XYZ file of C-alpha atoms in Angstrom:
490
model
C -82.136 14.974 79.147
C -83.589 15.978 75.762
C -82.967 19.996 76.742
C -79.248 19.416 76.999
C -77.658 20.429 73.584
C -75.434 17.527 73.475
C -73.497 16.586 70.154
C -72.670 12.906 70.068
C -69.095 12.180 68.840
C -69.262 8.508 67.371
C -66.411 6.330 66.218
C -67.388 4.623 62.871
C -65.396 1.745 63.524
C -67.228 0.916 66.653
C -70.627 0.979 64.663
C -69.201 -1.334 62.227
C -68.016 -3.814 64.772
C -71.354 -3.697 66.511
C -72.912 -4.493 63.347
C -70.689 -7.509 62.579
C -71.838 -8.681 66.079
C -75.565 -8.067 65.556
C -75.259 -10.042 62.196
C -73.172 -13.028 63.838
C -69.437 -13.978 63.522
C -67.520 -16.769 63.901
C -64.699 -17.475 66.536
C -61.527 -19.580 65.227
C -63.005 -22.662 66.841
C -65.948 -22.599 64.641
C -68.419 -21.320 67.060
C -70.634 -18.161 66.936
C -69.378 -15.371 68.726
C -71.165 -13.944 71.822
C -72.478 -10.481 72.444
C -75.243 -10.114 69.579
C -78.171 -9.302 71.626
C -76.144 -6.827 73.603
C -74.907 -5.043 70.580
C -78.020 -4.868 69.037
C -79.650 -3.195 72.104
C -76.812 -0.888 72.335
C -77.158 0.303 68.772
C -80.842 1.022 69.239
C -80.284 2.958 72.393
C -77.893 5.092 70.389
C -80.120 5.415 67.503
C -82.931 6.781 69.666
C -80.628 9.165 71.220
C -79.317 10.199 67.846
C -82.772 11.075 67.017
C -82.875 13.936 69.334
C -79.207 14.747 69.256
C -76.980 16.033 66.394
C -74.193 13.157 65.700
C -70.777 14.151 64.719
C -69.169 11.204 63.079
C -65.246 11.023 63.659
C -62.672 9.848 61.152
C -62.806 6.062 60.691
C -61.290 4.534 63.845
C -60.736 7.930 65.047
C -57.591 8.194 63.085
C -54.787 10.602 63.966
C -55.458 12.852 61.015
C -52.538 15.421 61.807
C -49.974 12.346 62.065
C -51.374 10.986 58.780
C -50.596 14.229 56.893
C -47.464 14.898 58.629
C -46.382 11.345 57.208
C -47.704 12.311 53.854
C -50.744 10.075 53.797
C -53.127 12.916 53.039
C -55.132 10.590 50.893
C -55.513 8.198 53.863
C -56.668 11.047 56.123
C -59.180 12.089 53.497
C -60.458 8.763 53.215
C -60.692 8.169 57.233
C -63.146 11.570 57.173
C -65.258 10.508 54.209
C -65.655 6.913 55.083
C -66.367 7.722 58.864
C -69.445 9.906 57.818
C -70.567 7.234 55.268
C -70.437 4.437 57.814
C -72.199 6.487 60.773
C -74.983 7.590 58.452
C -75.566 4.244 57.016
C -75.623 2.377 60.255
C -77.799 4.881 62.394
C -80.071 5.744 59.301
C -79.770 9.470 60.097
C -77.901 12.456 58.801
C -74.560 13.482 60.579
C -73.066 16.822 61.135
C -70.847 16.480 58.090
C -69.900 19.917 58.077
C -68.268 19.881 61.605
C -65.147 17.760 62.571
C -63.442 17.558 66.134
C -59.493 17.040 65.787
C -57.673 14.969 68.581
C -57.074 17.175 71.613
C -58.566 20.090 70.019
C -55.636 21.131 68.037
C -54.146 20.627 64.516
C -51.853 21.849 61.978
C -52.637 24.074 59.043
C -51.754 21.349 56.589
C -54.292 19.001 58.531
C -56.892 21.776 58.903
C -56.663 22.085 54.881
C -57.618 18.233 54.750
C -60.635 18.708 56.692
C -61.511 21.779 54.450
C -61.002 19.835 51.424
C -63.550 17.229 52.729
C -66.609 19.546 53.588
C -65.650 20.606 57.175
C -66.748 24.086 57.834
C -66.491 24.182 61.604
C -63.919 22.430 63.962
C -64.045 21.990 67.670
C -60.781 23.404 69.098
C -59.499 23.759 72.619
C -57.890 27.109 73.795
C -54.458 25.538 73.384
C -54.756 25.651 69.507
C -54.261 29.582 69.799
C -51.520 31.715 71.364
C -51.625 32.170 75.209
C -53.861 35.208 76.003
C -55.112 35.702 72.413
C -58.757 35.865 73.729
C -57.864 38.621 76.372
C -58.268 38.683 79.929
C -62.317 38.314 79.798
C -63.825 35.186 78.869
C -65.355 35.211 75.242
C -67.584 33.427 73.248
C -66.729 30.092 71.613
C -67.083 30.867 67.991
C -64.212 32.458 66.135
C -62.679 32.563 62.664
C -59.586 30.914 61.474
C -57.448 32.841 59.350
C -56.643 29.622 57.358
C -58.219 27.721 55.597
C -60.562 30.407 54.462
C -63.944 30.243 55.427
C -63.522 27.931 58.190
C -64.895 28.473 61.692
C -63.756 27.151 65.149
C -65.587 26.464 68.029
C -63.275 26.785 71.222
C -64.141 24.990 74.413
C -63.778 26.713 77.762
C -60.574 25.076 79.567
C -61.896 25.348 82.900
C -65.349 23.930 82.377
C -63.587 20.987 80.441
C -61.453 20.254 83.383
C -64.136 20.353 85.866
C -66.357 17.997 83.652
C -63.242 15.662 82.840
C -62.860 15.350 86.709
C -66.712 14.764 87.539
C -66.377 11.207 88.469
C -63.340 11.612 90.754
C -64.915 14.504 93.192
C -64.292 13.006 96.608
C -66.998 15.235 98.163
C -69.856 13.589 96.039
C -71.731 14.996 92.914
C -73.442 18.096 94.797
C -70.281 19.694 95.324
C -68.884 18.749 91.929
C -71.929 20.367 90.310
C -71.631 23.649 92.410
C -68.354 23.976 91.324
C -69.260 23.777 87.712
C -72.180 26.290 88.212
C -69.728 28.630 90.369
C -67.367 28.773 87.280
C -70.376 29.657 84.970
C -71.414 32.194 87.397
C -67.962 33.866 87.570
C -67.695 33.966 83.889
C -71.327 35.891 83.604
C -70.017 38.338 86.457
C -67.186 39.422 84.115
C -69.515 40.921 81.708
C -73.382 40.681 83.041
C -74.904 42.629 79.974
C -73.121 40.614 77.281
C -74.363 37.203 76.430
C -71.785 34.867 75.545
C -71.952 30.924 74.107
C -69.761 28.517 75.777
C -68.731 25.150 74.457
C -67.753 22.382 76.878
C -65.788 19.427 75.194
C -65.209 16.451 77.534
C -62.183 14.329 77.137
C -62.382 12.074 73.940
C -62.764 8.789 75.765
C -64.787 10.318 78.568
C -66.990 7.903 80.357
C -70.429 9.775 80.178
C -72.088 7.371 82.458
C -70.371 8.830 85.433
C -72.975 9.849 88.089
C -71.373 13.321 88.864
C -71.338 14.375 85.077
C -75.179 13.858 84.503
C -76.309 16.838 86.605
C -73.625 19.104 84.830
C -74.749 18.184 81.459
C -78.189 19.003 82.431
C -77.647 22.203 84.392
C -78.215 24.643 81.142
C -81.677 23.589 80.780
C -82.621 23.822 84.458
C -81.017 27.188 85.643
C -83.047 30.287 84.745
C -79.704 32.273 83.943
C -78.562 29.742 81.566
C -79.903 28.796 78.347
C -78.880 25.409 76.249
C -77.740 26.429 72.640
C -76.166 24.357 70.072
C -73.200 26.407 69.132
C -72.533 24.287 66.272
C -75.812 24.409 64.575
C -76.951 28.158 64.772
C -75.142 30.053 61.931
C -76.704 33.352 63.522
C -74.463 33.231 66.563
C -71.822 35.980 66.645
C -68.260 35.163 65.819
C -65.103 36.454 67.602
C -63.152 38.573 65.401
C -59.871 36.954 65.600
C -57.930 34.716 68.090
C -54.763 34.877 66.016
C -52.904 32.079 64.088
C -53.442 28.424 64.879
C -50.909 27.060 67.309
C -49.857 23.485 67.198
C -48.375 22.810 70.779
C -44.939 20.866 70.987
C -46.514 18.582 73.640
C -49.195 17.555 71.052
C -46.420 16.811 68.343
C -44.743 14.564 70.908
C -48.163 13.050 71.720
C -48.614 11.807 68.186
C -48.375 8.342 66.709
C -44.914 6.558 66.752
C -42.790 7.675 63.889
C -41.431 4.185 63.274
C -44.850 2.825 63.034
C -46.040 5.373 60.693
C -43.060 4.736 58.363
C -44.447 1.034 58.318
C -47.919 2.207 57.327
C -46.349 4.463 54.686
C -44.473 1.592 53.219
C -47.508 -0.386 53.372
C -49.424 2.207 51.629
C -46.888 2.078 48.879
C -47.317 -1.632 48.349
C -51.101 -1.626 48.252
C -50.858 1.162 45.352
C -48.258 -1.449 43.458
C -50.646 -4.307 44.134
C -53.717 -2.200 42.753
C -51.662 -1.396 39.788
C -51.815 -4.946 38.315
C -55.469 -5.437 38.878
C -57.701 -5.035 35.835
C -61.020 -3.680 36.381
C -63.098 -3.898 33.152
C -66.379 -5.249 34.605
C -68.553 -4.581 37.664
C -67.757 -8.022 38.711
C -63.958 -7.419 38.669
C -64.587 -4.079 40.499
C -66.618 -5.939 43.107
C -64.019 -8.699 43.612
C -61.097 -6.241 43.770
C -63.022 -4.096 46.438
C -63.342 -7.228 48.608
C -59.661 -7.450 48.684
C -58.650 -3.814 48.802
C -61.224 -2.293 51.054
C -60.025 -4.301 54.032
C -56.238 -3.387 53.486
C -57.280 0.390 53.287
C -59.683 0.233 56.510
C -56.696 -1.672 58.128
C -54.362 1.253 57.476
C -56.807 3.509 59.161
C -57.487 1.346 62.311
C -53.584 0.948 62.380
C -53.510 4.755 62.609
C -56.138 5.097 65.388
C -55.520 7.926 67.807
C -56.053 4.931 70.534
C -52.399 3.689 69.753
C -50.841 7.240 71.083
C -48.442 6.413 73.465
C -48.638 2.775 72.784
C -45.976 2.273 69.935
C -45.827 -1.444 70.230
C -49.300 -1.832 69.070
C -49.045 0.178 66.185
C -46.010 -1.615 65.196
C -47.637 -4.970 65.682
C -50.531 -3.605 63.629
C -48.305 -2.281 60.905
C -46.424 -5.773 60.675
C -49.972 -7.621 60.654
C -51.054 -5.193 57.856
C -47.896 -5.792 55.762
C -48.525 -9.746 56.190
C -51.921 -9.393 54.942
C -50.972 -7.375 51.781
C -48.013 -9.916 51.179
C -50.314 -12.832 51.411
C -52.331 -11.557 48.449
C -49.493 -10.567 46.318
C -48.274 -14.398 46.751
C -51.626 -15.496 45.100
C -49.698 -14.460 41.935
C -46.900 -16.730 41.412
C -44.218 -18.188 39.076
C -44.552 -21.914 38.808
C -41.135 -23.479 38.276
C -40.237 -27.239 37.219
C -39.605 -29.676 40.149
C -35.826 -29.680 39.095
C -35.786 -26.091 38.182
C -34.491 -26.828 34.811
C -35.653 -25.977 31.271
C -34.314 -27.657 28.089
C -34.433 -26.172 24.623
C -33.281 -27.966 21.401
C -33.010 -25.252 18.919
C -31.297 -21.933 18.772
C -34.506 -19.842 18.637
C -36.736 -21.975 20.894
C -38.812 -19.729 23.399
C -38.571 -20.191 27.196
C -41.899 -21.376 28.369
C -42.946 -20.269 31.735
C -46.346 -20.994 33.619
C -47.583 -18.206 35.904
C -50.545 -18.891 38.265
C -53.009 -16.217 39.313
C -55.177 -17.396 42.389
C -56.983 -14.013 42.790
C -60.609 -13.707 41.802
C -59.807 -10.771 39.515
C -57.584 -10.585 36.261
C -54.148 -9.063 36.655
C -51.540 -7.790 34.216
C -47.924 -8.961 34.964
C -44.503 -8.529 33.309
C -41.903 -11.347 32.997
C -38.333 -10.949 33.106
C -35.606 -13.525 32.486
C -32.148 -12.058 33.249
C -29.539 -13.627 31.233
C -27.118 -10.518 31.075
C -24.289 -12.404 32.962
C -24.564 -15.498 30.821
C -22.562 -16.005 27.956
C -24.138 -17.655 24.710
C -27.778 -17.137 25.840
C -30.216 -13.805 25.239
C -33.646 -13.389 25.904
C -36.399 -10.953 24.635
C -39.077 -8.768 26.117
C -42.692 -10.262 26.183
C -44.450 -7.225 27.425
C -47.425 -6.946 29.719
C -49.433 -10.079 30.074
C -52.943 -10.489 31.409
C -53.855 -13.598 33.511
C -57.417 -14.776 33.904
C -58.608 -15.267 37.530
C -58.037 -18.474 38.962
C -55.887 -19.858 36.146
C -52.719 -20.676 35.019
C -51.228 -19.165 31.912
C -48.327 -19.873 29.823
C -45.865 -17.194 29.026
C -43.044 -17.645 26.180
C -40.158 -15.591 26.237
C -38.118 -15.538 23.284
C -34.587 -17.174 23.671
C -31.563 -17.339 21.536
C -28.549 -19.728 22.188
C -25.142 -19.504 20.768
C -23.729 -22.665 22.173
C -24.737 -25.992 23.895
C -24.656 -26.418 27.655
C -26.247 -25.174 30.783
C -26.923 -21.625 31.748
C -28.048 -20.123 35.018
C -30.444 -17.202 34.866
C -32.848 -15.487 37.256
C -36.590 -15.362 36.271
C -39.378 -13.032 38.121
C -42.621 -11.637 37.469
C -43.525 -7.730 38.200
C -46.322 -5.795 38.607
C -47.075 -2.817 35.957
C -45.816 -0.393 38.674
C -42.384 -2.370 38.984
C -43.023 -4.440 42.140
C -41.644 -7.710 42.348
C -44.175 -10.581 42.746
C -42.483 -13.304 45.088
C -38.731 -13.738 45.265
C -36.839 -13.965 41.980
C -36.166 -17.692 41.070
C -32.744 -19.039 39.996
C -33.225 -21.394 36.967
C -31.024 -23.797 34.809
C -31.423 -23.693 31.087
C -30.007 -26.857 29.169
C -29.369 -26.595 25.583
C -28.775 -29.046 23.100
C -28.685 -27.089 19.805
C -25.623 -25.938 18.058
C -25.590 -22.217 17.970
C -23.921 -20.133 15.156
C -20.663 -20.005 16.848
C -20.479 -23.854 17.299
C -21.574 -24.436 13.661
C -18.808 -21.958 12.587
C -16.305 -23.552 14.674
C -17.283 -26.945 13.600
C -17.340 -25.878 9.734
C -13.920 -24.359 10.216
C -12.473 -27.266 11.557
C -14.020 -29.430 8.757
C -12.480 -26.965 6.143
C -9.253 -27.095 7.986
C -9.341 -30.870 8.040
C -10.150 -31.166 4.389
C -7.186 -28.737 3.315
C -4.784 -30.677 5.284
C -5.815 -33.971 3.777
C -5.612 -32.257 0.335
C -2.227 -30.995 1.047
C -1.256 -34.644 2.035
C -2.797 -36.091 -0.960
C -0.946 -33.842 -3.358
C 2.228 -34.586 -1.802
C 1.712 -38.321 -2.175
C 0.634 -37.723 -5.808
C 3.818 -35.796 -6.823
C 6.308 -38.434 -4.971
C 4.732 -41.153 -7.077
C 5.527 -39.346 -10.396
C 9.241 -38.821 -9.620
C 11.524 -41.700 -10.535
C 13.097 -43.201 -7.583
C 17.055 -42.626 -7.193
C 19.358 -45.476 -7.818
C 20.131 -47.369 -4.703
C 23.454 -46.418 -3.190
C 25.803 -49.384 -3.150
C 27.842 -49.831 0.001
C 31.720 -50.017 -0.698
C 33.310 -53.226 -0.134
C 35.586 -53.002 2.750
C 39.015 -54.591 2.016
C 41.034 -56.248 4.476
C 44.925 -55.620 4.162
C 46.951 -58.566 3.963
C 49.540 -59.172 6.683
C 52.824 -60.500 5.800
C 53.088 -64.352 6.561
C 49.560 -64.855 6.128
């Protein structure tokens, strides 16, 4: 009904997927996926409806902004808000209510409210649970209220009773007529509380409510058909009065318990850190390089937001699976920059100052800058130098010469690795053998010393022989003749 002041809340990821379906997509077997005509018809209907109703762009993938902020991912929460508005505007070709936001379950922390405010939000749709019990008083009050923080932000508070009736519209056992009568009776009771005072009420169905329910349609149309009710868009009319104060924001414990799984959030936090490390090595000097980098980085960023969708509340297994899949996606890109080692893992050097020549391959379509390290700290007789940051052209192999000094011949076991400028290791460190046939300084000194010592010993022996040759030989000693005594009678 065009008279019903409906605000359409749209998940940008849904529109993005529908647009892909319309353009055609391939299945793993190479065939074209189905659903293109149906997706086009659905988008056309939504576009026509959006032309007569205001559209609220949810954060991308309906990301859990409160959980992201609590996990320290404020930048990702801001990206979800901004990207959501851009996508909805781009797909529908219509402006969105870019100053209005609807946090999950209608509650939010002050820190999350500040993130919304920093990204242009001036009004938020909240539930009564976002304020202290009884803060509104005994009588039903209007929807609009001011928030103490952030400064200047307004809250549109939905009525909990009306919300509950609409949420259960498709489950009334007595039929649509009595369901509608219950809805109207509640509105009549609110009116009877203060007949002379006009109040503006907001109804917020559940976030994933099926609006096609037959029982819900008459309730949505009632404000335009009853003479004592008037349809008003409380989010679009700044002249509507604001309630003075409902008190400080309250974030219920039940809401905190319903947030995304903490273990899965830690996976996402780690993934964001690895993405930032990966980004640090990309060299973006030209528009072509920036476009190539965006083709790699943008899917990583949207994958973080899709993994943080509020749809995974209460389902930690899905969140963790998506976190693991995201990390695998990032690691696959990081492995495209690698150290190429010889088949036998051995390098040979023939002089004391010969460099170690390594081959580093960049399979990415964008230039990267890396640092090379050869750890020889535990090896006696071999030392290596620092080569600084090296730039690798896209889709190429680059030779990197690492200065090396050897002090002896033989084999040395060293560890080689390449790093991003931010310090992250690209691939696993590689254990290599360096074989040296060069004589180092120590070897030369030892050899020379041995030669000198041999010469000295030879000289000493020669001198002795010369001296012996000049001295006259002593007379030969004559052996005395033994005399045999004569015996008598011989």
